[in-house]
PDB file of N, CA and C in Angstrom:
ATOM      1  N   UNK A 259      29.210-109.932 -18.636  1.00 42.00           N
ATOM      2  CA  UNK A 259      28.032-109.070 -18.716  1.00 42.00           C
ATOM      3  C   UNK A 259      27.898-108.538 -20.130  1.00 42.00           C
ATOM      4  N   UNK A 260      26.441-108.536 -20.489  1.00 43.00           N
ATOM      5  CA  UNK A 260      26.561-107.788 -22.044  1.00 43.00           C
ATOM      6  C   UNK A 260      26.661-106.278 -21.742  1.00 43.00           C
ATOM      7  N   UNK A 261      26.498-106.119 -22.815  1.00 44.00           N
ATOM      8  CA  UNK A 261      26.873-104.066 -23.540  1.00 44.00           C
ATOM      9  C   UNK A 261      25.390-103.764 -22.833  1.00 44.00           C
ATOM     10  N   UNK A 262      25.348-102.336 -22.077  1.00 49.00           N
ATOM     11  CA  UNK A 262      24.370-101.902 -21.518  1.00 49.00           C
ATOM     12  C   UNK A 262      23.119-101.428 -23.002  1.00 49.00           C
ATOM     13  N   UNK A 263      21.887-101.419 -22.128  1.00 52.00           N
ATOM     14  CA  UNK A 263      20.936-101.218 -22.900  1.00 52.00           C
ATOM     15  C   UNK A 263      20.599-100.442 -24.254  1.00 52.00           C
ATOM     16  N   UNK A 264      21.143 -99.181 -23.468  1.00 55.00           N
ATOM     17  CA  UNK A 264      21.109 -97.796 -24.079  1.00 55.00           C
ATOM     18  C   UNK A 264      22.245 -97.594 -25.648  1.00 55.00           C
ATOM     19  N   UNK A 265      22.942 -98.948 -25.520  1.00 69.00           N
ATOM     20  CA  UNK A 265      23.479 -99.363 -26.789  1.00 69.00           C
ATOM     21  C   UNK A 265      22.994 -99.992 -27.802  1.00 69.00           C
ATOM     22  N   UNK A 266      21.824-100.435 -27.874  1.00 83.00           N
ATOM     23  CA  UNK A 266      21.102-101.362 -28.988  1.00 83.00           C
ATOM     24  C   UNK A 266      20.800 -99.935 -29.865  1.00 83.00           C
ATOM     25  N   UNK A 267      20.550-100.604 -31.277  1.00 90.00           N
ATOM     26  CA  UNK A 267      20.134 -99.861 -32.123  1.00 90.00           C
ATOM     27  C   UNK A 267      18.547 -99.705 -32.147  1.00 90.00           C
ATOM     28  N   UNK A 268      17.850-100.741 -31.368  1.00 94.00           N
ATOM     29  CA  UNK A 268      16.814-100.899 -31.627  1.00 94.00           C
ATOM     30  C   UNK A 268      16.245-102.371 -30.588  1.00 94.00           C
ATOM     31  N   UNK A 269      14.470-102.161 -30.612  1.00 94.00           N
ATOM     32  CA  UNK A 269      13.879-103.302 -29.289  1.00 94.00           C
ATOM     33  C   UNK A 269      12.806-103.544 -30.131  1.00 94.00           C
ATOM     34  N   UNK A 270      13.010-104.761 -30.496  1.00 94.00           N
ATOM     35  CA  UNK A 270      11.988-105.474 -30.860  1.00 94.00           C
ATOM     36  C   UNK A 270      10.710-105.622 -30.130  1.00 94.00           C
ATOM     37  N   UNK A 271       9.361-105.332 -30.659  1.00 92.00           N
ATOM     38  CA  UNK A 271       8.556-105.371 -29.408  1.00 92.00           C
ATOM     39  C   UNK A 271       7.247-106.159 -30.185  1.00 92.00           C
ATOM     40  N   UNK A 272       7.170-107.459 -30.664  1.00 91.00           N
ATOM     41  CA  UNK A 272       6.279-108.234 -31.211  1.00 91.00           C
ATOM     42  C   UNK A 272       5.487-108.582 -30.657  1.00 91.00           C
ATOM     43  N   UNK A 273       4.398-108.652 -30.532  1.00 85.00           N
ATOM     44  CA  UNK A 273       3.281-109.385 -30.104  1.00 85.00           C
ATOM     45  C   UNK A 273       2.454-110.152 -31.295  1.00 85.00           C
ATOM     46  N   UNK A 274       2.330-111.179 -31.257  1.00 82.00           N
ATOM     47  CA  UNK A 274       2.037-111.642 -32.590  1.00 82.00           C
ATOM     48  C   UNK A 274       0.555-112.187 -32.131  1.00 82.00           C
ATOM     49  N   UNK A 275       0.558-112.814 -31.055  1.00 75.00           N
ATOM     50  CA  UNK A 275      -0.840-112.887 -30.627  1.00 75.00           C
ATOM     51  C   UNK A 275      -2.579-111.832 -31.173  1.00 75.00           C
ATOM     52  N   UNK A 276      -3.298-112.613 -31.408  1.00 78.00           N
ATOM     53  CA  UNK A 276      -4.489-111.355 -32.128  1.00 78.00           C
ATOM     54  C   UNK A 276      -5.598-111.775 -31.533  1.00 78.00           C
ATOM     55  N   UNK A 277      -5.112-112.086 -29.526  1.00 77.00           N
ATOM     56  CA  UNK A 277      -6.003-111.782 -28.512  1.00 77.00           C
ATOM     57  C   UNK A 277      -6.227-110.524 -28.001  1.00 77.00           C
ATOM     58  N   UNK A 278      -7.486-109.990 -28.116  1.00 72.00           N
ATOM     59  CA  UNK A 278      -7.573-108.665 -27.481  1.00 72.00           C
ATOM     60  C   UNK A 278      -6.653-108.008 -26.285  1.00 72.00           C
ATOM     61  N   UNK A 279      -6.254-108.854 -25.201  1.00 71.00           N
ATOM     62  CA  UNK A 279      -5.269-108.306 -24.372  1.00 71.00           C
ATOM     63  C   UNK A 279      -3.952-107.770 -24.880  1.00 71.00           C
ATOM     64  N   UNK A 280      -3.764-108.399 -26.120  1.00 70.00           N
ATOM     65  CA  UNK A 280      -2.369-108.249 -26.828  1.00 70.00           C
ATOM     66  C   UNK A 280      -2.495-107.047 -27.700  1.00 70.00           C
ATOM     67  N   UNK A 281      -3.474-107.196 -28.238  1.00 72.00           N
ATOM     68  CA  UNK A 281      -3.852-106.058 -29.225  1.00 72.00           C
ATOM     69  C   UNK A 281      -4.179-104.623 -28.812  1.00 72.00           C
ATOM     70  N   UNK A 282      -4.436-104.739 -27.649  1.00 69.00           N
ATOM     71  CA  UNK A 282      -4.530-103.331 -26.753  1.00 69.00           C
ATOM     72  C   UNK A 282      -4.135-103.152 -25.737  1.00 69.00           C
ATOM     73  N   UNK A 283      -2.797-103.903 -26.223  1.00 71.00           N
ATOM     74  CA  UNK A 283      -1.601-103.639 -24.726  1.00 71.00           C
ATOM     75  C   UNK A 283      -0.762-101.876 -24.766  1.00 71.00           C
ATOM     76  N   UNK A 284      -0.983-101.547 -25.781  1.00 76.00           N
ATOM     77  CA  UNK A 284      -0.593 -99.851 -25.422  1.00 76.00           C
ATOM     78  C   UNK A 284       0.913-100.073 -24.354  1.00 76.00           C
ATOM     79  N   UNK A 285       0.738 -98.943 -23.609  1.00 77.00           N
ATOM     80  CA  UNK A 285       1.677 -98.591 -23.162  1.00 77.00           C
ATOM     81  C   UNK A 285       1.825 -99.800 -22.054  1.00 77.00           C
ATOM     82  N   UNK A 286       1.101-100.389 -21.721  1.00 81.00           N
ATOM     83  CA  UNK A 286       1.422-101.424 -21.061  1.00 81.00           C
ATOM     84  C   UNK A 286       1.986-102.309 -20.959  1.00 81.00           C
ATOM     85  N   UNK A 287       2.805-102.052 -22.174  1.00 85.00           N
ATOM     86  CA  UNK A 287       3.867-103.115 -22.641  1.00 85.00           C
ATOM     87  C   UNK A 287       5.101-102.684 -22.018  1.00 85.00           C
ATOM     88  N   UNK A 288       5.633-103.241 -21.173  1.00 88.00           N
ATOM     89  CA  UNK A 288       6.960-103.306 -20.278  1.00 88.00           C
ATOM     90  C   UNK A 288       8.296-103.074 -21.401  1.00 88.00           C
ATOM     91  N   UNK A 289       8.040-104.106 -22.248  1.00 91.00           N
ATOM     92  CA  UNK A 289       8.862-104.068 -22.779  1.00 91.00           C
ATOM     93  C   UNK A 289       9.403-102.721 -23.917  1.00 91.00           C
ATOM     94  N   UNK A 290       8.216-102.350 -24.048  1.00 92.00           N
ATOM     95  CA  UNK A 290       7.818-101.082 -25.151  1.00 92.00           C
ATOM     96  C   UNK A 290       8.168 -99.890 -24.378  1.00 92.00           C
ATOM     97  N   UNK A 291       7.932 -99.568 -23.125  1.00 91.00           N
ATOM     98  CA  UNK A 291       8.114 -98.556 -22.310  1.00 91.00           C
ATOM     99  C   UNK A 291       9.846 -98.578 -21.796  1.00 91.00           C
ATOM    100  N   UNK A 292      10.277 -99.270 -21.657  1.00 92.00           N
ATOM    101  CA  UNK A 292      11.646 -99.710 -21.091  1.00 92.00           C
ATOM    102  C   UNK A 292      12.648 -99.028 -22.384  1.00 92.00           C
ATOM    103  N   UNK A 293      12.353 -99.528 -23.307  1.00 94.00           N
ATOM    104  CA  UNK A 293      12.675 -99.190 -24.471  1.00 94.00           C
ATOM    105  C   UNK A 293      13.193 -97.610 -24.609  1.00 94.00           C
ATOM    106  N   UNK A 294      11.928 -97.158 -24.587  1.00 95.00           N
ATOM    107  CA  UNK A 294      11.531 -95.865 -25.172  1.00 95.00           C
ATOM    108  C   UNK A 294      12.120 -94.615 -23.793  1.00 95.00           C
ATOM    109  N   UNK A 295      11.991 -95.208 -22.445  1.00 93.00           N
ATOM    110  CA  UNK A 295      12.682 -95.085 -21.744  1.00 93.00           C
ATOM    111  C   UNK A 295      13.938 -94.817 -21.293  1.00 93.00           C
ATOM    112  N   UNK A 296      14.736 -96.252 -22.462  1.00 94.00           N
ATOM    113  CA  UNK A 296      16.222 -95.951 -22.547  1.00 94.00           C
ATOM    114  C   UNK A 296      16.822 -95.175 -23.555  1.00 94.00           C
ATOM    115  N   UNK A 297      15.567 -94.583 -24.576  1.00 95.00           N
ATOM    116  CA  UNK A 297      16.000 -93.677 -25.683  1.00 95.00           C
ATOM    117  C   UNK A 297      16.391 -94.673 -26.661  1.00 95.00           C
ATOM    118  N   UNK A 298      15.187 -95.708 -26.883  1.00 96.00           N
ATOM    119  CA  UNK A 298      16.013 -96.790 -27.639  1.00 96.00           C
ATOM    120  C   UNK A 298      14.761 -96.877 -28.701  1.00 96.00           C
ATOM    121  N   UNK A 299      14.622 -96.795 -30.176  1.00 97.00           N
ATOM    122  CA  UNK A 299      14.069 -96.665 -31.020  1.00 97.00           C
ATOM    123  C   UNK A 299      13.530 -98.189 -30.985  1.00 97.00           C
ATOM    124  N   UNK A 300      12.066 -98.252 -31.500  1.00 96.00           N
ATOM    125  CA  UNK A 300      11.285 -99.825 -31.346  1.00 96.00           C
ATOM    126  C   UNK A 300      10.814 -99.897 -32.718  1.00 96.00           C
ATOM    127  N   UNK A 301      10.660-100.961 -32.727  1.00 97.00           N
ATOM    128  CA  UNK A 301      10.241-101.828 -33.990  1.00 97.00           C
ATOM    129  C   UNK A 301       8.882-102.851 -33.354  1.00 97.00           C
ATOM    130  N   UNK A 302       7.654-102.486 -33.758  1.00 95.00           N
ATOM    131  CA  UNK A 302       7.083-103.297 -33.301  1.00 95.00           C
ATOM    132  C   UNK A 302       6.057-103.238 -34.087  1.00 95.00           C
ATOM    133  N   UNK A 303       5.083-104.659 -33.744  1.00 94.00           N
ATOM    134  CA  UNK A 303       3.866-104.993 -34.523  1.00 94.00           C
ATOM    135  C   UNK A 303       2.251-103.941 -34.892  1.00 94.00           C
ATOM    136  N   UNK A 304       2.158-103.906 -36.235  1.00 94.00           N
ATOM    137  CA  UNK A 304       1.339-102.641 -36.379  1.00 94.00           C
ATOM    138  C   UNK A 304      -0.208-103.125 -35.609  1.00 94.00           C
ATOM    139  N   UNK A 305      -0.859-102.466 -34.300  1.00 91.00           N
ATOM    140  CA  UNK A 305      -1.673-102.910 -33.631  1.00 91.00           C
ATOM    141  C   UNK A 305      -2.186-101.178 -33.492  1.00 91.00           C
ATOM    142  N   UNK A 306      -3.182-100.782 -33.364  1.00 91.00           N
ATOM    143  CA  UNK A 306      -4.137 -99.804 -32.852  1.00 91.00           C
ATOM    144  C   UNK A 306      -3.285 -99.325 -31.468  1.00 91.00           C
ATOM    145  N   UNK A 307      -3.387 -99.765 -30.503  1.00 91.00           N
ATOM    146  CA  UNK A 307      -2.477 -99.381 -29.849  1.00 91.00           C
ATOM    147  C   UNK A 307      -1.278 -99.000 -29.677  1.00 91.00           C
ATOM    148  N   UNK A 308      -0.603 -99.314 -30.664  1.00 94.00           N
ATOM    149  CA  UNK A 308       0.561 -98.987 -30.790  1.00 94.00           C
ATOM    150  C   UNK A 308       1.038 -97.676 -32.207  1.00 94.00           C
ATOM    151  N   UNK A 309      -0.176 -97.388 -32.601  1.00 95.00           N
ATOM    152  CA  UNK A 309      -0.109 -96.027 -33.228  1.00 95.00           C
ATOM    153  C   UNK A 309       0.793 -94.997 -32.839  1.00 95.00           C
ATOM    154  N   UNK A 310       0.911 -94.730 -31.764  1.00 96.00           N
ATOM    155  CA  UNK A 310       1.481 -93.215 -31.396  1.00 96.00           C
ATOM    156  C   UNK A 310       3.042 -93.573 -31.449  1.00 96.00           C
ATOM    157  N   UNK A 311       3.550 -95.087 -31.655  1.00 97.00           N
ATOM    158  CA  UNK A 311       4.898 -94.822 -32.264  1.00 97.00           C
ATOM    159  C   UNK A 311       5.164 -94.163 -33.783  1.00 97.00           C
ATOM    160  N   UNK A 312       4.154 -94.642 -34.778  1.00 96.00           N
ATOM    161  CA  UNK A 312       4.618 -93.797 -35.777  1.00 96.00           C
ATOM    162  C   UNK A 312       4.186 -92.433 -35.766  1.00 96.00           C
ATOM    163  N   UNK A 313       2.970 -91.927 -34.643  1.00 97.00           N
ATOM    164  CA  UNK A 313       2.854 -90.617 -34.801  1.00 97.00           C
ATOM    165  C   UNK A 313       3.873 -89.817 -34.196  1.00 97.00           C
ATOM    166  N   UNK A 314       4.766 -90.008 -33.066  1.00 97.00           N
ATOM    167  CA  UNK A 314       6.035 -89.653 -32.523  1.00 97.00           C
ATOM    168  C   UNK A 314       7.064 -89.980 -32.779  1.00 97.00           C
ATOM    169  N   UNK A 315       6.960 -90.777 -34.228  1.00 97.00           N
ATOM    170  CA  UNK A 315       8.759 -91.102 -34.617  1.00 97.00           C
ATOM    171  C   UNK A 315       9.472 -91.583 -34.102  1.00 97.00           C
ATOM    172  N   UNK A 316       9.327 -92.614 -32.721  1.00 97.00           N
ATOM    173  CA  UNK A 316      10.030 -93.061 -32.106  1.00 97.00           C
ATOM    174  C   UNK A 316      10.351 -94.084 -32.726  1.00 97.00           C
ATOM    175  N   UNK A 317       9.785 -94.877 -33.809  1.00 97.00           N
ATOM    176  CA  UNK A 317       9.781 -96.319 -33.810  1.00 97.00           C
ATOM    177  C   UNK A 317       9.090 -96.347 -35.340  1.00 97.00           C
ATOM    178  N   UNK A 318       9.210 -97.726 -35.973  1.00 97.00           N
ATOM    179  CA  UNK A 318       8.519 -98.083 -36.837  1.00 97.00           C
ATOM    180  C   UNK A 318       7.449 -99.491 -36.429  1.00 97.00           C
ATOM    181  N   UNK A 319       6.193 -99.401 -37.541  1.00 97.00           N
ATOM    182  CA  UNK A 319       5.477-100.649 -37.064  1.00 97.00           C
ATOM    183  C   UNK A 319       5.425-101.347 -38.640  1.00 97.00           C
ATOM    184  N   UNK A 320       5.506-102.814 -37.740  1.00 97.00           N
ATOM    185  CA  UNK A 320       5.211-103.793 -39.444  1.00 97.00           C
ATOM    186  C   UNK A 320       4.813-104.683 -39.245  1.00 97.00           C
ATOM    187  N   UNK A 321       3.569-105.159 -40.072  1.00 95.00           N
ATOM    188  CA  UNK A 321       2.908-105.793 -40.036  1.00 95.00           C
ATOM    189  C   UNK A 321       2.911-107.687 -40.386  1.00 95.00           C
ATOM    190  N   UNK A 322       4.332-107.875 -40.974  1.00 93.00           N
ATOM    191  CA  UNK A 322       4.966-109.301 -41.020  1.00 93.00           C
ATOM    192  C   UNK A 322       6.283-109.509 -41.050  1.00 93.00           C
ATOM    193  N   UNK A 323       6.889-110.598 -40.756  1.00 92.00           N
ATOM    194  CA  UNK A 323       8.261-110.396 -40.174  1.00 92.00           C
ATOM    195  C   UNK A 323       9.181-110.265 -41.634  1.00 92.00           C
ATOM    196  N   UNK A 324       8.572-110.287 -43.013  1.00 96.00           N
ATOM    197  CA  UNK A 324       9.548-110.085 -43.886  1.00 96.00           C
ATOM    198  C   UNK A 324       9.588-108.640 -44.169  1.00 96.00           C
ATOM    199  N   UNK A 325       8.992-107.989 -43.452  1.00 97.00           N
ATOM    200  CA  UNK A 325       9.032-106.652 -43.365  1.00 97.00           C
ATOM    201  C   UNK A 325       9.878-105.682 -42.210  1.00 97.00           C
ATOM    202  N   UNK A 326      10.619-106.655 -41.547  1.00 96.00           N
ATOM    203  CA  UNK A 326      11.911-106.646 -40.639  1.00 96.00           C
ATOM    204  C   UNK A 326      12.585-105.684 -41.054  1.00 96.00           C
ATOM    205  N   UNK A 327      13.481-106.885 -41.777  1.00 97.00           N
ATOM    206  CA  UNK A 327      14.735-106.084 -42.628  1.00 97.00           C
ATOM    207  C   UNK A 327      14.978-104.789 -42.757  1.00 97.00           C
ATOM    208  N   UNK A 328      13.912-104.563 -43.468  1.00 97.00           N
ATOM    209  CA  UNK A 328      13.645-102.725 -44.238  1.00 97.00           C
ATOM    210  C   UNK A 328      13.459-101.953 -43.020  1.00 97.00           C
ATOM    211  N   UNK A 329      12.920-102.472 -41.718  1.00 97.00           N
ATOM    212  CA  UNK A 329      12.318-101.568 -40.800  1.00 97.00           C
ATOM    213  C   UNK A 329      14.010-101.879 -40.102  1.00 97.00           C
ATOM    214  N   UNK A 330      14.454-102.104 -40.081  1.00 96.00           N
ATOM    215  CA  UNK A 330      15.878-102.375 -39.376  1.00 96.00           C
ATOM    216  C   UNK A 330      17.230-101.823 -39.726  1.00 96.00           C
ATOM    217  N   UNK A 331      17.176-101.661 -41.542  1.00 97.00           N
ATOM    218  CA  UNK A 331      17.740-100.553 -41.967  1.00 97.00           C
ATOM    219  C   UNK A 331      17.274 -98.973 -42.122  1.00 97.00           C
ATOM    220  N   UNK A 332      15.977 -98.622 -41.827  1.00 97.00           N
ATOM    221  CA  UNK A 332      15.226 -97.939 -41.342  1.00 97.00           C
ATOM    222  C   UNK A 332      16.018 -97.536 -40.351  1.00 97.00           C
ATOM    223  N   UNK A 333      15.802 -98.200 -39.645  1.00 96.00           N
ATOM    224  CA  UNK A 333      16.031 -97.042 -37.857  1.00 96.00           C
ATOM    225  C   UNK A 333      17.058 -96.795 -37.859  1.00 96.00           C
ATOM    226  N   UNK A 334      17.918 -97.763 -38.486  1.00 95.00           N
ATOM    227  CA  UNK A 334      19.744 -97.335 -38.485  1.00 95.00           C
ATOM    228  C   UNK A 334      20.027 -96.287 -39.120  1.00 95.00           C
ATOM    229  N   UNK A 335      19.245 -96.131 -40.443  1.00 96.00           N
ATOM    230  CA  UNK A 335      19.510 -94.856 -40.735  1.00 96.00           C
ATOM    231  C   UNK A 335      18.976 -94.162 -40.145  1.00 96.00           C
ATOM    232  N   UNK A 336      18.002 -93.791 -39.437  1.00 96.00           N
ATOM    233  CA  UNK A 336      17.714 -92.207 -38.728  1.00 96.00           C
ATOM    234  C   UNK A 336      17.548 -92.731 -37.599  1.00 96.00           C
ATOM    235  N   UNK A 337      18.694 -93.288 -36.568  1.00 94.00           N
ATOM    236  CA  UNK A 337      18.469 -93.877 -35.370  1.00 94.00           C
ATOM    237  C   UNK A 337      18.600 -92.477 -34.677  1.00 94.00           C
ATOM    238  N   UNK A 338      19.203 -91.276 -34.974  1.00 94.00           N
ATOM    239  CA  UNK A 338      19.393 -90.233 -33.694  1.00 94.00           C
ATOM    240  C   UNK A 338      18.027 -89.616 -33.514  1.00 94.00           C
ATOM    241  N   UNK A 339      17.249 -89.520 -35.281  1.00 96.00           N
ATOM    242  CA  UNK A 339      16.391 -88.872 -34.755  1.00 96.00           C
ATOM    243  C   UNK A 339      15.062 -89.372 -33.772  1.00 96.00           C
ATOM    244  N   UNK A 340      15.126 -90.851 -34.398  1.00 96.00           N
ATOM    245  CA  UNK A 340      14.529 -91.750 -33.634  1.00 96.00           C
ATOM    246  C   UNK A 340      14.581 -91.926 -32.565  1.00 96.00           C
ATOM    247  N   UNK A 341      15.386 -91.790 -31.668  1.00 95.00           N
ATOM    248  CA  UNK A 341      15.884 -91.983 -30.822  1.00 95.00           C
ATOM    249  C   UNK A 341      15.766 -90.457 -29.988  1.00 95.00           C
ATOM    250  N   UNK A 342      15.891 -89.932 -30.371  1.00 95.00           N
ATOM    251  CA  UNK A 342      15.751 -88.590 -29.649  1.00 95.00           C
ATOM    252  C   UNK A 342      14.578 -88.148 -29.585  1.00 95.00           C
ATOM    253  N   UNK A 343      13.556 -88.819 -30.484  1.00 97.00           N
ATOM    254  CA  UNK A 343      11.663 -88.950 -30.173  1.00 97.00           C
ATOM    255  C   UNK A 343      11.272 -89.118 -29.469  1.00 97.00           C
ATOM    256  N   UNK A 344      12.028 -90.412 -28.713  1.00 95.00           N
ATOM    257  CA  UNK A 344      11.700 -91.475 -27.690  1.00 95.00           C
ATOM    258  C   UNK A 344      11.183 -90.544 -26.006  1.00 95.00           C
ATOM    259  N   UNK A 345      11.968 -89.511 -25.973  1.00 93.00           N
ATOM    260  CA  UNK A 345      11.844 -88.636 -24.940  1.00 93.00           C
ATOM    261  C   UNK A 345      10.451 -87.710 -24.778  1.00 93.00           C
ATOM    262  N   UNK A 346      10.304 -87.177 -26.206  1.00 95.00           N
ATOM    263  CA  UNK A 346       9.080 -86.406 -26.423  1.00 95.00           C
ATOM    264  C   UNK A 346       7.835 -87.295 -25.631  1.00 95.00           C
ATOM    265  N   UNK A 347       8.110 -89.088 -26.907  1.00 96.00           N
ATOM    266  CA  UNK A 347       6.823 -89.681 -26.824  1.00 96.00           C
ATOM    267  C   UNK A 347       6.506 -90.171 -25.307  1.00 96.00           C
ATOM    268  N   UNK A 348       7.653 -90.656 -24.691  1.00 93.00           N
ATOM    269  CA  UNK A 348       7.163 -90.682 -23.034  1.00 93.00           C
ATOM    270  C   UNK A 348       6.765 -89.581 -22.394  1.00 93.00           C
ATOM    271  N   UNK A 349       7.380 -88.502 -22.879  1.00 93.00           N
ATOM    272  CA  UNK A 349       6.531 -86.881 -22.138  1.00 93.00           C
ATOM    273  C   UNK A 349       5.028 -86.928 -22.660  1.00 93.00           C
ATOM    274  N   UNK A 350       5.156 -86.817 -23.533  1.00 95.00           N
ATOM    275  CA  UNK A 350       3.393 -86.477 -23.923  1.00 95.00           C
ATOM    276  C   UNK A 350       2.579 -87.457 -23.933  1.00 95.00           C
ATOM    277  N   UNK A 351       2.834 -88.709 -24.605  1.00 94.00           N
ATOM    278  CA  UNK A 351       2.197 -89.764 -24.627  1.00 94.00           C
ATOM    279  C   UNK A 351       1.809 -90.973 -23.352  1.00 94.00           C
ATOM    280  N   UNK A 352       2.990 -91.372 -23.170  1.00 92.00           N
ATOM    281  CA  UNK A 352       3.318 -92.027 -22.230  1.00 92.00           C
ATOM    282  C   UNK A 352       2.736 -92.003 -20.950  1.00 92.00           C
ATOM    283  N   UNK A 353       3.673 -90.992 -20.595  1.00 89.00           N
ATOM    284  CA  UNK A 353       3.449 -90.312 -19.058  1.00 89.00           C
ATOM    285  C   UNK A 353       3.584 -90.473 -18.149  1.00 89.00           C
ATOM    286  N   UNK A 354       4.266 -91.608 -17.849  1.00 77.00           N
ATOM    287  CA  UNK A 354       4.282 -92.538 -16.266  1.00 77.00           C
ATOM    288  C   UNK A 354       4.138 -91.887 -15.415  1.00 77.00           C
ATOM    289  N   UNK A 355       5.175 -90.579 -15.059  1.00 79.00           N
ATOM    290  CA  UNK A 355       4.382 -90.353 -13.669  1.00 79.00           C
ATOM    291  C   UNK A 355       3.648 -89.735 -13.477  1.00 79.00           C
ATOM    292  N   UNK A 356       2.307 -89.262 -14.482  1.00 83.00           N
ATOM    293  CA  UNK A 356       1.163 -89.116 -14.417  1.00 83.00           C
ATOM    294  C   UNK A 356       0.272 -90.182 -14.378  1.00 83.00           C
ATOM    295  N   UNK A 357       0.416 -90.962 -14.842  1.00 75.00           N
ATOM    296  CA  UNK A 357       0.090 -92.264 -14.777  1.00 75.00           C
ATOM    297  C   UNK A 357       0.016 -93.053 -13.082  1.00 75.00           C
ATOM    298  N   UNK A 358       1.199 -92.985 -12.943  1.00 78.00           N
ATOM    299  CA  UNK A 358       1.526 -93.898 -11.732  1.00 78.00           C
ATOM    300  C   UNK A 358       0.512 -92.910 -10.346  1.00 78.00           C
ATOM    301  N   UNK A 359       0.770 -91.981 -10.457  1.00 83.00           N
ATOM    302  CA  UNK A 359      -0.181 -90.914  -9.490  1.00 83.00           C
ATOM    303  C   UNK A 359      -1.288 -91.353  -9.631  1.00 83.00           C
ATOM    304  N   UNK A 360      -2.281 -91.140 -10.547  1.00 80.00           N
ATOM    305  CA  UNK A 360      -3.651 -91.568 -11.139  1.00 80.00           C
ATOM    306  C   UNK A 360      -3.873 -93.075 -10.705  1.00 80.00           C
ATOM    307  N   UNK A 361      -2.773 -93.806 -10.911  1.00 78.00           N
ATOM    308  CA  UNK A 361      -3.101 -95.725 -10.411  1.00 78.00           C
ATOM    309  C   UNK A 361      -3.656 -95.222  -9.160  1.00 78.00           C
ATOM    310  N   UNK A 362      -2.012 -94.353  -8.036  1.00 86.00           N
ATOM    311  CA  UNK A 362      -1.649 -94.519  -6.838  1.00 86.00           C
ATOM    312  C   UNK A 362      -3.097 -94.172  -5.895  1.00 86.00           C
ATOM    313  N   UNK A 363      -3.997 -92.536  -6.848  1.00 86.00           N
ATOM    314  CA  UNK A 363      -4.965 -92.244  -6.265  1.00 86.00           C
ATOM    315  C   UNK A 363      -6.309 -92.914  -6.242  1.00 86.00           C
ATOM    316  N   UNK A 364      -6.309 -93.723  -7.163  1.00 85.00           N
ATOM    317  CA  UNK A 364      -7.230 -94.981  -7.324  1.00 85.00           C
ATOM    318  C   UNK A 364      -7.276 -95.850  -6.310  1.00 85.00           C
ATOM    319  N   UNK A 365      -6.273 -96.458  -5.773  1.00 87.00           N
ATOM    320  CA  UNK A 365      -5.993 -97.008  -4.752  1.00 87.00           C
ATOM    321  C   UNK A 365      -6.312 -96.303  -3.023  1.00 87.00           C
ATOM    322  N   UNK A 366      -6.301 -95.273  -3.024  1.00 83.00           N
ATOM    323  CA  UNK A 366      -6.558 -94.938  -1.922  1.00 83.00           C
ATOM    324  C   UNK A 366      -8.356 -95.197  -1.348  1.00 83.00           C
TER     325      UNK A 366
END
């Protein structure tokens, strides 16, 4: 079995695609939420939707992959505080289970 989640330094969350579904996948990204979830600082592609990582410090965004690197020694250096964002930005931003209520009452 590998090293549990909550051990990565960091979650890659690329979408490289520049189809509208991709480009305004927001929080709808599984992978982005899981992340941020496990208190795990993201690195992902600079998209409109995905703004409120650099406005909550959870994460950095970059716009081509030779711009990795830097964003990778980035988070390592301020992975606690990064990482300790991650909580805020699912409270305020996020929201799931405000979210999930709002689906749930839709449905009725």
């Amino acid at each position: 079995a590998g090293a549990p989640a909550g051990c990565a330094d960091f979650a890659a969350v690329l979408y490289l695609s520049r189809n509208p579904q991709f480009q305004a996948m927001g929080v709808s990204s599984q992978k982005l939420c899981t992340a941020l979830w496990l208190g795990i600082p993201v690195i992902a592609t600079r998209q409109e939707s995905f703004r409120f990582i650099e406005e909550y410090r959870c994460g950095v965004l970059i716009e081509r992959e030779d711009e990795l690197p830097e964003a990778i020694t980035h988070i390592r250096d301020h992975r606690e505080a990064y990482s300790a964002n991650t909580a805020r930005a699912m409270r305020e931003y996020v929201r799931p289970v405000e979210r999930l209520e709002a689906l749930t009452e839709r449905f009725r």
